[in-house]
Each structure stands twice: as C-alpha cells, then as structure tokens.
XYZ file of C-alpha atoms in Angstrom:
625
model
C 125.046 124.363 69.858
C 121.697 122.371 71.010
C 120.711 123.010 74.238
C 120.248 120.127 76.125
C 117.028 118.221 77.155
C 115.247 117.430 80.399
C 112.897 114.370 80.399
C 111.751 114.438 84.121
C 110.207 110.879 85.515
C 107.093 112.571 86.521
C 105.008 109.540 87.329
C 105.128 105.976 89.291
C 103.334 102.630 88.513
C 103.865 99.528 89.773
C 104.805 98.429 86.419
C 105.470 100.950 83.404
C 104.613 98.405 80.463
C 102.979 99.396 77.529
C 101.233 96.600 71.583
C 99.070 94.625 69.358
C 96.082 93.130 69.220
C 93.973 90.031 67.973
C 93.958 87.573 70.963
C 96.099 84.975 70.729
C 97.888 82.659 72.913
C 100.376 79.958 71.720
C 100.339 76.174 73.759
C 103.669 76.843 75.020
C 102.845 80.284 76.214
C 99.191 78.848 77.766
C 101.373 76.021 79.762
C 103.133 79.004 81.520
C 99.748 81.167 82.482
C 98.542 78.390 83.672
C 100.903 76.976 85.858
C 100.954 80.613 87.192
C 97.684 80.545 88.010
C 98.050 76.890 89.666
C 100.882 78.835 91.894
C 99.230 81.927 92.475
C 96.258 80.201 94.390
C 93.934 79.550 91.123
C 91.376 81.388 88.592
C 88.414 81.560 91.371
C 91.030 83.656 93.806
C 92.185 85.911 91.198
C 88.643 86.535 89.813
C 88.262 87.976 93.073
C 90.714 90.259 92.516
C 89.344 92.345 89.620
C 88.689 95.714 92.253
C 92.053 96.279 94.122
C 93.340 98.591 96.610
C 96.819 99.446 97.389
C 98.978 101.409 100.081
C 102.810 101.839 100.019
C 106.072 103.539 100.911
C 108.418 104.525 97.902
C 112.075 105.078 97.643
C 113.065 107.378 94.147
C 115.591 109.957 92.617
C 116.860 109.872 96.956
C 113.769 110.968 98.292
C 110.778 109.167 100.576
C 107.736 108.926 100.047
C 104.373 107.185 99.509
C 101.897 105.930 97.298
C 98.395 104.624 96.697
C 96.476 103.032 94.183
C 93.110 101.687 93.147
C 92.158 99.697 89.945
C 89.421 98.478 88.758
C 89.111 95.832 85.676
C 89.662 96.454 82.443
C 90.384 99.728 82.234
C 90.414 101.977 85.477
C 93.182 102.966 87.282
C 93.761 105.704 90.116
C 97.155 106.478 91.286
C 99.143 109.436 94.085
C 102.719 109.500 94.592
C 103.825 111.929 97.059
C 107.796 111.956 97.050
C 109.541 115.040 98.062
C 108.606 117.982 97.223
C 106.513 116.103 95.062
C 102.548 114.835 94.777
C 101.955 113.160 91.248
C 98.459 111.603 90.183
C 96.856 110.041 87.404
C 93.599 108.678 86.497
C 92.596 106.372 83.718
C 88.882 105.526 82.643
C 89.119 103.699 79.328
C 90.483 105.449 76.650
C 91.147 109.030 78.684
C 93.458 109.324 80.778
C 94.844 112.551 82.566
C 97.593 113.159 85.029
C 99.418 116.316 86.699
C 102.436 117.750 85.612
C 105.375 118.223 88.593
C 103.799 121.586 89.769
C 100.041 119.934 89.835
C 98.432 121.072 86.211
C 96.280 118.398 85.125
C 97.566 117.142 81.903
C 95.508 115.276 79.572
C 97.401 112.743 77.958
C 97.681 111.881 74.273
C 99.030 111.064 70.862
C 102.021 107.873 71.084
C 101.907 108.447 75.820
C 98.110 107.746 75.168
C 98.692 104.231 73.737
C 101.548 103.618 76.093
C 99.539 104.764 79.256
C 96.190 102.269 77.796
C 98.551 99.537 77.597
C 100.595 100.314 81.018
C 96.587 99.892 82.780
C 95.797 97.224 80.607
C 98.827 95.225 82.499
C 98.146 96.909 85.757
C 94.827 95.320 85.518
C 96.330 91.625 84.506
C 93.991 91.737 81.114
C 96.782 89.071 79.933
C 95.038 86.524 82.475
C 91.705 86.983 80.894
C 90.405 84.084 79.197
C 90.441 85.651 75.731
C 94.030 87.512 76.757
C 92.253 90.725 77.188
C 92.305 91.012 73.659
C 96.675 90.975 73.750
C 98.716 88.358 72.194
C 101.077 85.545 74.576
C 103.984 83.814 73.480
C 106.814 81.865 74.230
C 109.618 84.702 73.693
C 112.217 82.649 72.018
C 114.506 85.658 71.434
C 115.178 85.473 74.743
C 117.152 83.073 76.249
C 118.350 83.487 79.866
C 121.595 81.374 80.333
C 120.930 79.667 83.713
C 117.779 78.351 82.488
C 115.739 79.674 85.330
C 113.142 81.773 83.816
C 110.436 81.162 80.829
C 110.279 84.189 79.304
C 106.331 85.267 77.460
C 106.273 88.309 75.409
C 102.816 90.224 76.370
C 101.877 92.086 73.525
C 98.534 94.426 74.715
C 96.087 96.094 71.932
C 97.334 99.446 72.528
C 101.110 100.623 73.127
C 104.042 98.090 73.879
C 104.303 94.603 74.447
C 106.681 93.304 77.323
C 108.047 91.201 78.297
C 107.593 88.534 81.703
C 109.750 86.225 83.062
C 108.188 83.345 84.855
C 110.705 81.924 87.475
C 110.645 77.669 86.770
C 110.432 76.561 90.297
C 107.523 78.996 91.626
C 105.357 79.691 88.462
C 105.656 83.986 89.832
C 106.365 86.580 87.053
C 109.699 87.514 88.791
C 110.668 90.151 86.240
C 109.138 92.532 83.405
C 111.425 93.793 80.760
C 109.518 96.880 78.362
C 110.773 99.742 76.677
C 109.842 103.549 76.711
C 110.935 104.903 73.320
C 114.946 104.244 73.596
C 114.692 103.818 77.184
C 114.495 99.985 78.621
C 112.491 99.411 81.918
C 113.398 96.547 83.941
C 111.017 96.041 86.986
C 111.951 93.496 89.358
C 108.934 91.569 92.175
C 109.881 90.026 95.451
C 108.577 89.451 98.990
C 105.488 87.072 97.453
C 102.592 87.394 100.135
C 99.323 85.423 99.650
C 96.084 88.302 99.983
C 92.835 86.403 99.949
C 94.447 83.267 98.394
C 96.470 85.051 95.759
C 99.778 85.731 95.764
C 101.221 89.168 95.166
C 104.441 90.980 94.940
C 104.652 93.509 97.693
C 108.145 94.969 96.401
C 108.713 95.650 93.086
C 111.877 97.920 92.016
C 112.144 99.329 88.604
C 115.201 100.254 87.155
C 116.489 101.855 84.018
C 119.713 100.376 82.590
C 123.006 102.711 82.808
C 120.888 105.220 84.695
C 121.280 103.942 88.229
C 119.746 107.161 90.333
C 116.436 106.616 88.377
C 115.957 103.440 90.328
C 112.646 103.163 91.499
C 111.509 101.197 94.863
C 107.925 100.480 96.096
C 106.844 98.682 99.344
C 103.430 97.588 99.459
C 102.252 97.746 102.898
C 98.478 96.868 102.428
C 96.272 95.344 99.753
C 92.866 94.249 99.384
C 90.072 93.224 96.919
C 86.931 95.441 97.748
C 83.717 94.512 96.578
C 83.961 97.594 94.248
C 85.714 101.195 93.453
C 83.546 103.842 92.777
C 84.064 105.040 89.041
C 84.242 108.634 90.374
C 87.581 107.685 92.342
C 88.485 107.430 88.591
C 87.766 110.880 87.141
C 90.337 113.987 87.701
C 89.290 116.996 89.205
C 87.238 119.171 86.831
C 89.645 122.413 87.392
C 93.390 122.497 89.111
C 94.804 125.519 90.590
C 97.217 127.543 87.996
C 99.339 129.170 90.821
C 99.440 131.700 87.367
C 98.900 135.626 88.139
C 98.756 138.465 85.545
C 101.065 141.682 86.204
C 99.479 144.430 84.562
C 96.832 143.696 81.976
C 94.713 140.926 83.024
C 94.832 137.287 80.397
C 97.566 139.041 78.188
C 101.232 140.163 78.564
C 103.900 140.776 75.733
C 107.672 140.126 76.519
C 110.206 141.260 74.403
C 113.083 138.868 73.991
C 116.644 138.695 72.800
C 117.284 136.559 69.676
C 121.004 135.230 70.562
C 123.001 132.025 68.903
C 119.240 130.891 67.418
C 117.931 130.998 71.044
C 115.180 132.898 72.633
C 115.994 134.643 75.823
C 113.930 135.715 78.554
C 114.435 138.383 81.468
C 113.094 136.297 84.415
C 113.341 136.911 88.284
C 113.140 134.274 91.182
C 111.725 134.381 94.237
C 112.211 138.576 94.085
C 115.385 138.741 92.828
C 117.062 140.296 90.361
C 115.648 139.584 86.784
C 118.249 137.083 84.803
C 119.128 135.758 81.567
C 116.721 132.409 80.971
C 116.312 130.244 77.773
C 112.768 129.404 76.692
C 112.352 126.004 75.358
C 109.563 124.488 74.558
C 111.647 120.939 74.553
C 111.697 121.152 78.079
C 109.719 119.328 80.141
C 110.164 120.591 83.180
C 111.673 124.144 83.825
C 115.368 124.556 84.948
C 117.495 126.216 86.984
C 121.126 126.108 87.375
C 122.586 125.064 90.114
C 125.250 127.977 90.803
C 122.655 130.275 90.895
C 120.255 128.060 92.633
C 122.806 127.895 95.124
C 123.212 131.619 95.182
C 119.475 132.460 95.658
C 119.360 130.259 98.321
C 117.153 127.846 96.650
C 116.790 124.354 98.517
C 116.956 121.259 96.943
C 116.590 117.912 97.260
C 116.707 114.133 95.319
C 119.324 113.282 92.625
C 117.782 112.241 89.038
C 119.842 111.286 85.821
C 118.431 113.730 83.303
C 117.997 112.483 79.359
C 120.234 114.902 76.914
C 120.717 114.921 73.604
C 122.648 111.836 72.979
C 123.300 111.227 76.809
C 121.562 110.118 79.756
C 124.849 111.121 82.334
C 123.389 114.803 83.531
C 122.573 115.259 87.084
C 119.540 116.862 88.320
C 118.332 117.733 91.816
C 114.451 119.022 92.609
C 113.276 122.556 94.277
C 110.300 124.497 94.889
C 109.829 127.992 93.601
C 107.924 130.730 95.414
C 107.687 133.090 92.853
C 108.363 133.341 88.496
C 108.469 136.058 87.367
C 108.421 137.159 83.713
C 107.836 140.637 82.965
C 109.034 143.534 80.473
C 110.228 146.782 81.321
C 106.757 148.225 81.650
C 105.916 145.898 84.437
C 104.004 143.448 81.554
C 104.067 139.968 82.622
C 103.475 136.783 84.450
C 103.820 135.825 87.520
C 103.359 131.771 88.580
C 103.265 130.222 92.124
C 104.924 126.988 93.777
C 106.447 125.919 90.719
C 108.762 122.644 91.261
C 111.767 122.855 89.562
C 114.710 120.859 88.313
C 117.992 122.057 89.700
C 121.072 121.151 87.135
C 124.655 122.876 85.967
C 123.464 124.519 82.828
C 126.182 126.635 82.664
C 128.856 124.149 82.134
C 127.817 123.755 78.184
C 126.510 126.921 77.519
C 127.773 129.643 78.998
C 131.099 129.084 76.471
C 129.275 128.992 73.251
C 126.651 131.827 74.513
C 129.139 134.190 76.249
C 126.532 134.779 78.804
C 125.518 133.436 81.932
C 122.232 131.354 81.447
C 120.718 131.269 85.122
C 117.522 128.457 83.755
C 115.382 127.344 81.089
C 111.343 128.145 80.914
C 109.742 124.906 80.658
C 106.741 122.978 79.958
C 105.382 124.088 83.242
C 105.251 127.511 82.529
C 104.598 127.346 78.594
C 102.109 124.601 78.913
C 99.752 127.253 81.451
C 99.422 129.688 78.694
C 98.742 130.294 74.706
C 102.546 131.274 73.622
C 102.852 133.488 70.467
C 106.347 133.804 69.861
C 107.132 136.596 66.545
C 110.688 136.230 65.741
C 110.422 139.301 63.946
C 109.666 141.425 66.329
C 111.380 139.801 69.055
C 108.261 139.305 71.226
C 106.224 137.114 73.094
C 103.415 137.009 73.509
C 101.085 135.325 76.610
C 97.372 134.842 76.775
C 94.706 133.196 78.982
C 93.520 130.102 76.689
C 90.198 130.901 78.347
C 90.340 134.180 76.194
C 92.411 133.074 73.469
C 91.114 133.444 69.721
C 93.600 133.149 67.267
C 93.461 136.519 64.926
C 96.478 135.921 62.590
C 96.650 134.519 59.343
C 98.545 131.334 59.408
C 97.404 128.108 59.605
C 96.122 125.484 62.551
C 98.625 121.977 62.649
C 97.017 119.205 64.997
C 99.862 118.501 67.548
C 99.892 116.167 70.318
C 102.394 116.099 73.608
C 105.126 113.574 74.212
C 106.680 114.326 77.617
C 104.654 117.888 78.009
C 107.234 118.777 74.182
C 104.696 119.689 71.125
C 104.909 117.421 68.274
C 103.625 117.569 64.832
C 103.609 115.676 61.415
C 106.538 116.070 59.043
C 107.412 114.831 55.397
C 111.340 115.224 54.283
C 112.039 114.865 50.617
C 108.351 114.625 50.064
C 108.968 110.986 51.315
C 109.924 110.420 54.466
C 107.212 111.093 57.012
C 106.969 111.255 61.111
C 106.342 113.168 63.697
C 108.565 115.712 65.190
C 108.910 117.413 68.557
C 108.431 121.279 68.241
C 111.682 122.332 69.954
C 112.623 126.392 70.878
C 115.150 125.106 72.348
C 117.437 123.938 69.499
C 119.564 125.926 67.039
C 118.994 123.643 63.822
C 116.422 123.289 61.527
C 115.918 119.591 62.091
C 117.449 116.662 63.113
C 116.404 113.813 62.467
C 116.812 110.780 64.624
C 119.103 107.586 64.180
C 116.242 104.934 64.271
C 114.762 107.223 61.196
C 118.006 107.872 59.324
C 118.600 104.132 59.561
C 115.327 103.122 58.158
C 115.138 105.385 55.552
C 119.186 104.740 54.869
C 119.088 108.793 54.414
C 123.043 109.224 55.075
C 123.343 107.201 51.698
C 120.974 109.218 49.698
C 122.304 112.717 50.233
C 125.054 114.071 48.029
C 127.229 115.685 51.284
C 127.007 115.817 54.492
C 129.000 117.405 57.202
C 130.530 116.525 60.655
C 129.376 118.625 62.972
C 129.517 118.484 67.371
C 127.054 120.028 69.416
C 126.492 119.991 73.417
C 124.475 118.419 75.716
C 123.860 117.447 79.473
C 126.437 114.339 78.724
C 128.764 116.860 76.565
C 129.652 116.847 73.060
C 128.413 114.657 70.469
C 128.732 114.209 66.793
C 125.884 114.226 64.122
C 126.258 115.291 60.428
C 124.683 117.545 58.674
C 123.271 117.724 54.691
C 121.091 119.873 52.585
C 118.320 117.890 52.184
C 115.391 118.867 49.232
C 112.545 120.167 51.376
C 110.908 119.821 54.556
C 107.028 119.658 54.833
C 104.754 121.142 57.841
C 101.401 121.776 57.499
C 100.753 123.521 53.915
C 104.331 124.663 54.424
C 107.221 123.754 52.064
C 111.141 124.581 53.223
C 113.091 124.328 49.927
C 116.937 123.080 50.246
C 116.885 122.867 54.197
C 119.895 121.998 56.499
C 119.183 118.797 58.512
C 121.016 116.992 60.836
C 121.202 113.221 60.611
C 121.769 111.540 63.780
C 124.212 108.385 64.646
C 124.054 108.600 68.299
C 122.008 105.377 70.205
C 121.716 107.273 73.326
C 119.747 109.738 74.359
C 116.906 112.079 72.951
C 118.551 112.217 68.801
C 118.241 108.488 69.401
C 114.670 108.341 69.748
C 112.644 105.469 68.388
C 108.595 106.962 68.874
C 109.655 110.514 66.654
C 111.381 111.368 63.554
C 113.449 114.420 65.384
C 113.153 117.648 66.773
C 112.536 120.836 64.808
C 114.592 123.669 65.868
C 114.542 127.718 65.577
C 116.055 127.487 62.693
C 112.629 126.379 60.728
C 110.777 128.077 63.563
C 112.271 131.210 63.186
C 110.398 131.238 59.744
C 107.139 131.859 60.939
C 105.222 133.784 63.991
C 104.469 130.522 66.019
C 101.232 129.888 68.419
C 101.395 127.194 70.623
C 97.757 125.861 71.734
C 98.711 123.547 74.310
C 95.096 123.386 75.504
C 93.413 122.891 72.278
C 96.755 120.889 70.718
C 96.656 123.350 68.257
C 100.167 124.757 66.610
C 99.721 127.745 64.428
C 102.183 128.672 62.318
C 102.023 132.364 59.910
C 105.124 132.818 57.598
C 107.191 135.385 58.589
C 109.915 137.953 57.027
C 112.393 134.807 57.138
C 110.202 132.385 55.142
C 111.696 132.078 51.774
C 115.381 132.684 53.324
C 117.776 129.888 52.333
C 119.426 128.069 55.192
C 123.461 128.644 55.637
C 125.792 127.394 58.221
C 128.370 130.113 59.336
C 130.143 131.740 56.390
C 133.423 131.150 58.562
C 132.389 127.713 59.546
C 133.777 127.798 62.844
C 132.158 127.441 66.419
C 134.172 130.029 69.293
C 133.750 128.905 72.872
C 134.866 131.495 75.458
C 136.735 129.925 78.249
C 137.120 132.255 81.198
C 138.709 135.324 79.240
C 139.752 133.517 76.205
C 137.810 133.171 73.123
C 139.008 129.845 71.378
C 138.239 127.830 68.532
C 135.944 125.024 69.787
C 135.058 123.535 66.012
C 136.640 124.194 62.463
C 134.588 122.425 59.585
C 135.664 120.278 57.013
C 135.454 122.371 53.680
C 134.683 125.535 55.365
C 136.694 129.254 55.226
C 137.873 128.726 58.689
C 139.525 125.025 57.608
C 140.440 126.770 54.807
C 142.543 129.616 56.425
C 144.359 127.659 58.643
C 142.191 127.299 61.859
C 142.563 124.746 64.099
C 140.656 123.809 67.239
C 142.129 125.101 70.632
C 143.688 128.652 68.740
C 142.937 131.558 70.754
C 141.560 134.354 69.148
C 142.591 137.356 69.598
C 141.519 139.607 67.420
C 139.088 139.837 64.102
C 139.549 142.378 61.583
C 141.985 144.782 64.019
C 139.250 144.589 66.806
C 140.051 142.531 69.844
C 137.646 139.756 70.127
C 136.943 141.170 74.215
C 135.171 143.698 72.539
C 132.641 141.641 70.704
C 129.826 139.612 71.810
C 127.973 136.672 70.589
C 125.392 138.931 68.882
C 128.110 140.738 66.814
C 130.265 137.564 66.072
C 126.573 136.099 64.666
C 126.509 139.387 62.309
C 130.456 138.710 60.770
C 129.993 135.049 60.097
C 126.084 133.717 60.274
C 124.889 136.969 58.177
C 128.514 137.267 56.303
C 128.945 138.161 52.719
C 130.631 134.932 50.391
C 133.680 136.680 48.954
C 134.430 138.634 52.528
C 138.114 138.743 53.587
C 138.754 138.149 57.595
C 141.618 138.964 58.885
C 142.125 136.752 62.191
C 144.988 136.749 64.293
C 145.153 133.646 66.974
C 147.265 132.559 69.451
C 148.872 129.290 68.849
C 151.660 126.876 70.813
C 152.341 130.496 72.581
C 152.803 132.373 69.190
C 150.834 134.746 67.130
C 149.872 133.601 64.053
C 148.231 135.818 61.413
C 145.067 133.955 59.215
C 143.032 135.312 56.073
C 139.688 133.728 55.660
C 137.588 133.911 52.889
C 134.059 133.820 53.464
C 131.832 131.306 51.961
C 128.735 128.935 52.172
C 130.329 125.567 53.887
C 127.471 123.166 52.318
C-alpha cells in the first residue's frame, strides 16, 4: 500500500515554459518571427520593452487574488502571487533562482526545477526574439499539424530546460497559444484581449490550463503594464533570512520523537491547533503537509479553494487549502517542535488508508515541516530525530549523497543492475523498495529482462492501480549495494509512477536499511547502514493484502503464486479468524509479525466467510517471488 502523493501548484507565471541550445533558426521558422514582429508594432517598440512591469488580478484552484511582476532582460525576473490564504514569490538573477514554499520558507531552487525555472525566464523575457535567438533554437514544428489550418506552430527550444511550443494565429501574426510540458504534466496557456503598450502589443489575459485536470485552471488579468527605463537588480534578490514560524519545546535546536513503525510507514503523534495529539504519516514525498478532511472538519479547521492533487498513477484527488495556528510534534516528555501559520492542504486521506492501516490517519508531515529542519530518522530505534541546521554537524558514520529537490521531495542518483542509472525521489512515504517509473521501464525494456514478475495493486488519491513487481540483481546508492532487491516496474501513464524527469521513488523498504539524515539545507542525504542492511527483501509469506472495512477484515489482494492463492483465498472473503484467534483481536502490527516476518514451512489455519458460509483454509507459508 503506497501512500499517495501531493504535488501542490505552488507558483504562477505568465507562462510556465521551460531545452537546447546552439542558436539556430530555420527560414520557415524566421518568416513567422518576423511577421510577428511586423504585427506586434516592430523591433524598435519591442527593444523598448526589455525592463517590464506588470500588475494583475488572478483567478486559481477557486480563489482571488493578485499578482505582480517585474523582468528585466535576459535573465531577471521578480514575481508575488497573493491568492487565498496564499502569498507566493520568486526571484531569478541568472543562474539562481529562489522562491517560497506555501507557508513562506525561501526555497532555493535546483537540480532538473533549476533548468526548467532558467528556461521558464528565458521565455518570460522573449530571449526567442533576440537576434541570435537568445542562444535557443526556432523551427517550423511539423509534428504538429492543427486541422483548421489556422495556426503556424514554432517549437522554441531554450538552452536550459524545455522547449515549447507557440502557435502563431495566420491572420494576426500573435502567439495565441503555448503548449510545454512539466515532467508528465502538459501546460497549455492560452493569450487574449491584445492591447498595444507603447506600440507593442501584449496579451493582457492569459489562462493556463492542465489537460484532464480542470480545477488547476489558471486565469490572469493584466490590469497595467509598462516599460520603465530600468528595474533595480536588488528588486531581484530574495530576502537574506525568512521567518521559520519554527519553536523548540524543551531543549533548544534538538528534539527526539519516537515513532511507530506500522505497514512500512513512519508514524507520528502530532496535535493541531491544541488538540488532542493524533496519528500522522511522515513523508518526505510530500510536498506540502496534509490533513484530512474529516478531521479538518472536526477541528474546526477552515478551508478554502479546490485543487486536483497528483497521486500515484492519478491526477483525480481533491484538495482544498487551510491555515494552521499551531503543529505540534512532541514525545511524551514534552520533546518537540512546535511550527506557526503553516498552510495546509485539506484532502480525504482516510478513504485509502485507513482500510489497509486499521487506524485512523488524521494527516501527513510534509515538506513544510521536514524541509525547516535536519531529519535523522533511525529505524532501529524507532526515533526521530530534529535539529537546527544552524547547529547541525553530522556525528555518525555513514556516508554524504549529493541530493537535489524536485517539488520540495529529495532525490538522489541510482544504478539498477549495475546498468540502469537515474535519479530517484527519496520517499518515507512509500512501502516498497523502489519503483521504478514507466518512461524508465520502457527505455530500458526492463519488464523483458527479468525472469518473474508479479501483479501487484496499490492505492492512491485516484484509487487502485496495478504495477508488477520482480527481484531485480541489485540496487546502487551512494557506496551502497542492495543485493536481490524487490522493485516495482511501473505501466501506469498517469500520475507520479509515470514520471518522465526521475527513474522512481525509493521507499522504506530500502530506507529502512539505514539510519537516514536528510540535509535539506546543505542537499546533503546521509545514509549509515543499519541492523536491516544485509536483510533480504520478501513480500508477505501469505501473500495477501487485508483491508478492514468498517468491522470486517477482508481480503483486498491474493497473489498469483503465493500461500494465500495457494490455500484457496479469494478477494472479498471475510476473515474471521487466524490460527483460533478472531481477527478483531489483532492489529496491523501483529498481522505484519504472522505473514511479513513469517517462517516458510508455517501452517495457517484461516477460516473466512464466503457467499454467507464458513469456509475453513490451510496456508502454507512461503516466499511469493
């Protein structure tokens, strides 16, 4: 069971374009610019135009709100959205760029969002009108053929991230329409209500949309613009320091929280606002913290706007926005953290895992929270650990992997099969070892060079999807070598497994190996091997996946080969009761201890409900792949 994934929309452009370089242009595509330029009021007005000024209302995820921007040619860029409970802002000076997370923590931006954000400013600044293209590449897109013959379509291709692609409408010479894509995600952004500003024409509506996810949509009204003789390159720098909102408890820059290890999952005790302490997942593959809507609802939390979250191989999941007073996360001698105004997304959590946890879970802890502090997690002791990165110096004995963000998630280098090589997101967050993603399986044709592999269905914001699963030779991180590792191959082409920038996400069940550091502040991942280093990787010795649905604990997955299939299980028996104990007396933690940590050879006795009629089942217990 993966937990599912939030990839909040933290930021606004006018256009979100990011990739080549060596300028070129072809004839064709030269005809077009400059029969643009002839209708856009000429070269001499838009030289003018190299310093610009914006102002602007803004429609997104339901809310209101505004924004203004400044940019400055080639490579400066200033933007503030304020939408809801929202105020987002970026800055961009050449190759450094920096912007704030939801709750305000300046971010500095890197690794594959780096080169996407150069090449977004490089279009916000036109660079592709340059004489030399700005150093991009222009061509006729021929690809791309549009059916009424209205457009000419160029594909834009900057020297750092993503080309795009513009569509030039025939009869007015305007880009009308900019087609890019964000990893699996295409961006459509649409320009209307033409205005001439100093003899150049501008689009002072542009609405961006993402296909299939329709509350994402995107509209900006530009109220004002103007060409000033200059913006100061200060308006371009972020603040030196932002507010943390982040107390200490008890012992000032450190705080250890013990944890419950449950179905893979690490599980926090965190209160809201004063309450009650409650169960919360900690994922570092969030990126944005969570809370779930039937307890939002009975805390009294307030929210507002309607988003279409990104899951594992969805993008269906609803999400509304709130504002926290108060996180707190703190052990039973009053050790912890306590953080301030945190902005939250609001989503049913509960609805995929509650049944394969047996347990409420009221939220996740986030990027917002993780990303403030210098995690060590030690899976064998069951204990966080938090630290000021101001005081932080690392005193273990493991070793430092570079790792750079992508969407506020950790990622680091990877080689499978001594071969196959990408980066991966870091995610505690996910049950499996790795999975890989379908744009990597494909290219490396990996489902047709292992021996076996496994169906298997996991959850997500969306709800259940299929990957399979093989025992692939080794995984490589770092100096680290995982012999005979269980990895999950993806086939989805939606959603987060689908994912074209990363070769997957690595899960607690390679984590889990080690005592883990996370640096965010120095991109630094530490990893120190751990009691379960050298353990070989099994899937349940039963091979079967309980749900519990209200009081019933059923059979949610049998798999093919496995003891459970075996015995006679089927999905949608009701179990009763395992080895003479009713299954109401057992948890998730002791079901885990029968079947994950079984002996092969181990007879089960199993009695299930099915059509309305006992039935009594043997298993035998045994490793499924």
């Amino acid at each position: 069971m993966r937990a599912f994934r939030i990839f909040f929309a933290a930021h606004v452009a006018l256009l979100i374009v990011p990739a080549l370089a060596c300028a070129t242009i072809t004839p064709e595509a030269k005809a077009v610019i400059d029969r643009y330029f002839e209708a856009a009021g000429g070269r001499s007005a838009w030289d003018k135009k190299r310093v610009v000024h914006f102002t602007g209302s803004l429609t997104a995820y339901g809310m209101q709100g505004t924004i203004e921007g400044w940019r400055k040619g080639p490579d400066k860029e200033a933007n503030v959205a304020v939408v809801g409970p929202f105020t987002i802002r970026d800055w961009a000076d050449g190759n450094r760029i920096t912007r704030t997370d939801p709750s305000g923590k300046l971010v500095r931006v890197d690794g594959k969002e780096l080169e996407d954000a150069i090449g977004g400013v490089w279009f916000d600044n036109d660079c592709w009108l340059q004489s030399d293209q700005g150093g991009g590449s222009i061509a006729v897109a021929r690809a791309m053929t549009d059916s009424s013959k209205t457009v000419t379509v160029l594909e834009v291709q900057p020297p750092s991230g993503r080309k795009a692609y513009l569509e030039f409408d025939r009869k007015t010479g305007l880009v009308v329409r900019s087609r890019t894509r964000r990893d699996q995600v295409d961006i459509v952004a649409s320009n209307s209500d033409f205005r001439k500003v100093d003899g150049w024409t501008t689009a002072f509506k542009t609405v961006q949309e993402v296909p299939g996810m329709p509350a994402n949509t995107v509209t900006i009204q530009v109220e004002h613009v103007d060409f000033p003789a200059d913006n100061p390159d200060e308006r371009f720098a972020p603040p030196s320091t932002s507010e943390s909102g982040l107390t200490w408890l008890k012992t000032n820059g450190t705080a250890h929280i013990p944890f419950q290890y449950i179905g893979r999952h690490v599980w926090l005790r965190v209160a809201i606002n004063g309450g009650a302490p409650a169960d919360f997942m900690f994922d570092t593959g969030a990126s944005v913290s969570v809370i779930d809507s039937t307890y939002a609802a009975a805390i009294g939390l307030k929210t507002s706007g309607s988003i279409q979250a990104m899951g594992g191989a969805s993008s269906s999941g609803r999400a509304s926005f709130g504002t926290l007073d108060v996180l707190r996360v703190v052990s039973s001698d009053q050790e912890g953290v306590e953080l301030h105004g945190l902005k939250v997304a609001v989503i049913n959590v509960n609805q995929m895992m509650q049944p394969f946890f047996f347990r409420p879970c009221a939220g996740i802890v986030g990027f917002d929270v993780i990303g403030q502090l210098i995690t060590r997690i030690d899976f064998d002791k069951s204990e966080i650990t938090f630290v000021d990165p101001q005081a932080f110096k690392y005193d273990g004995k493991g070793t430092a992997l570079p790792m750079t963000l992508a969407g506020g998630v950790p990622t680091v280098n990877i080689k499978v099969d001594g071969a196959y090589e990408g980066g991966a997101r870091v995610d505690i967050g996910s049950d499996s070892v790795l999975d890989l993603h379908t744009p990597f399986v494909k290219k490396n044709d990996l489902l047709a060079k292992v021996d076996k592999s496994i169906v298997t269905a996991h959850g997500g914001v969306g709800g259940m999807f299929e990957s399979r699963l093989a025992r692939m030779k080794s995984i490589e991180i770092g100096p680290y070598r995982i012999a005979e590792p269980l990895v999950g191959l993806s086939s989805t082409d939606q959603g987060v497994l689908a994912s074209e920038d990363y070769a997957g996400n690595i899960g607690n069940g390679l984590l889990e190996r080690f005592i883990v550091t996370l640096d965010y502040e120095r991109r630094q991942l530490w990893l120190e091997p751990g009691a379960r280093y050298a353990k070989r990787d099994h899937l349940s010795m039963l091979g079967v996946q309980f749900a519990k649905v209200g009081d019933d604990f059923r059979v949610a997955q049998v798999l093919e080969g496995s003891a459970g299939e075996h015995a006679g299980l089927v999905v949608g028996d009701t179990v009763t009761m395992i080895d003479g104990r009713p299954v109401t007396a057992m948890d998730r933690e002791a079901l885990d201890r029968q079947f994950e940590n079984g002996k092969p050879g181990t007879k089960v006795a199993i009695t299930v409900i099915r059509d309305g009629k006992p039935k009594k089942l043997t298993a035998k217990l045994k490793d499924t792949l």
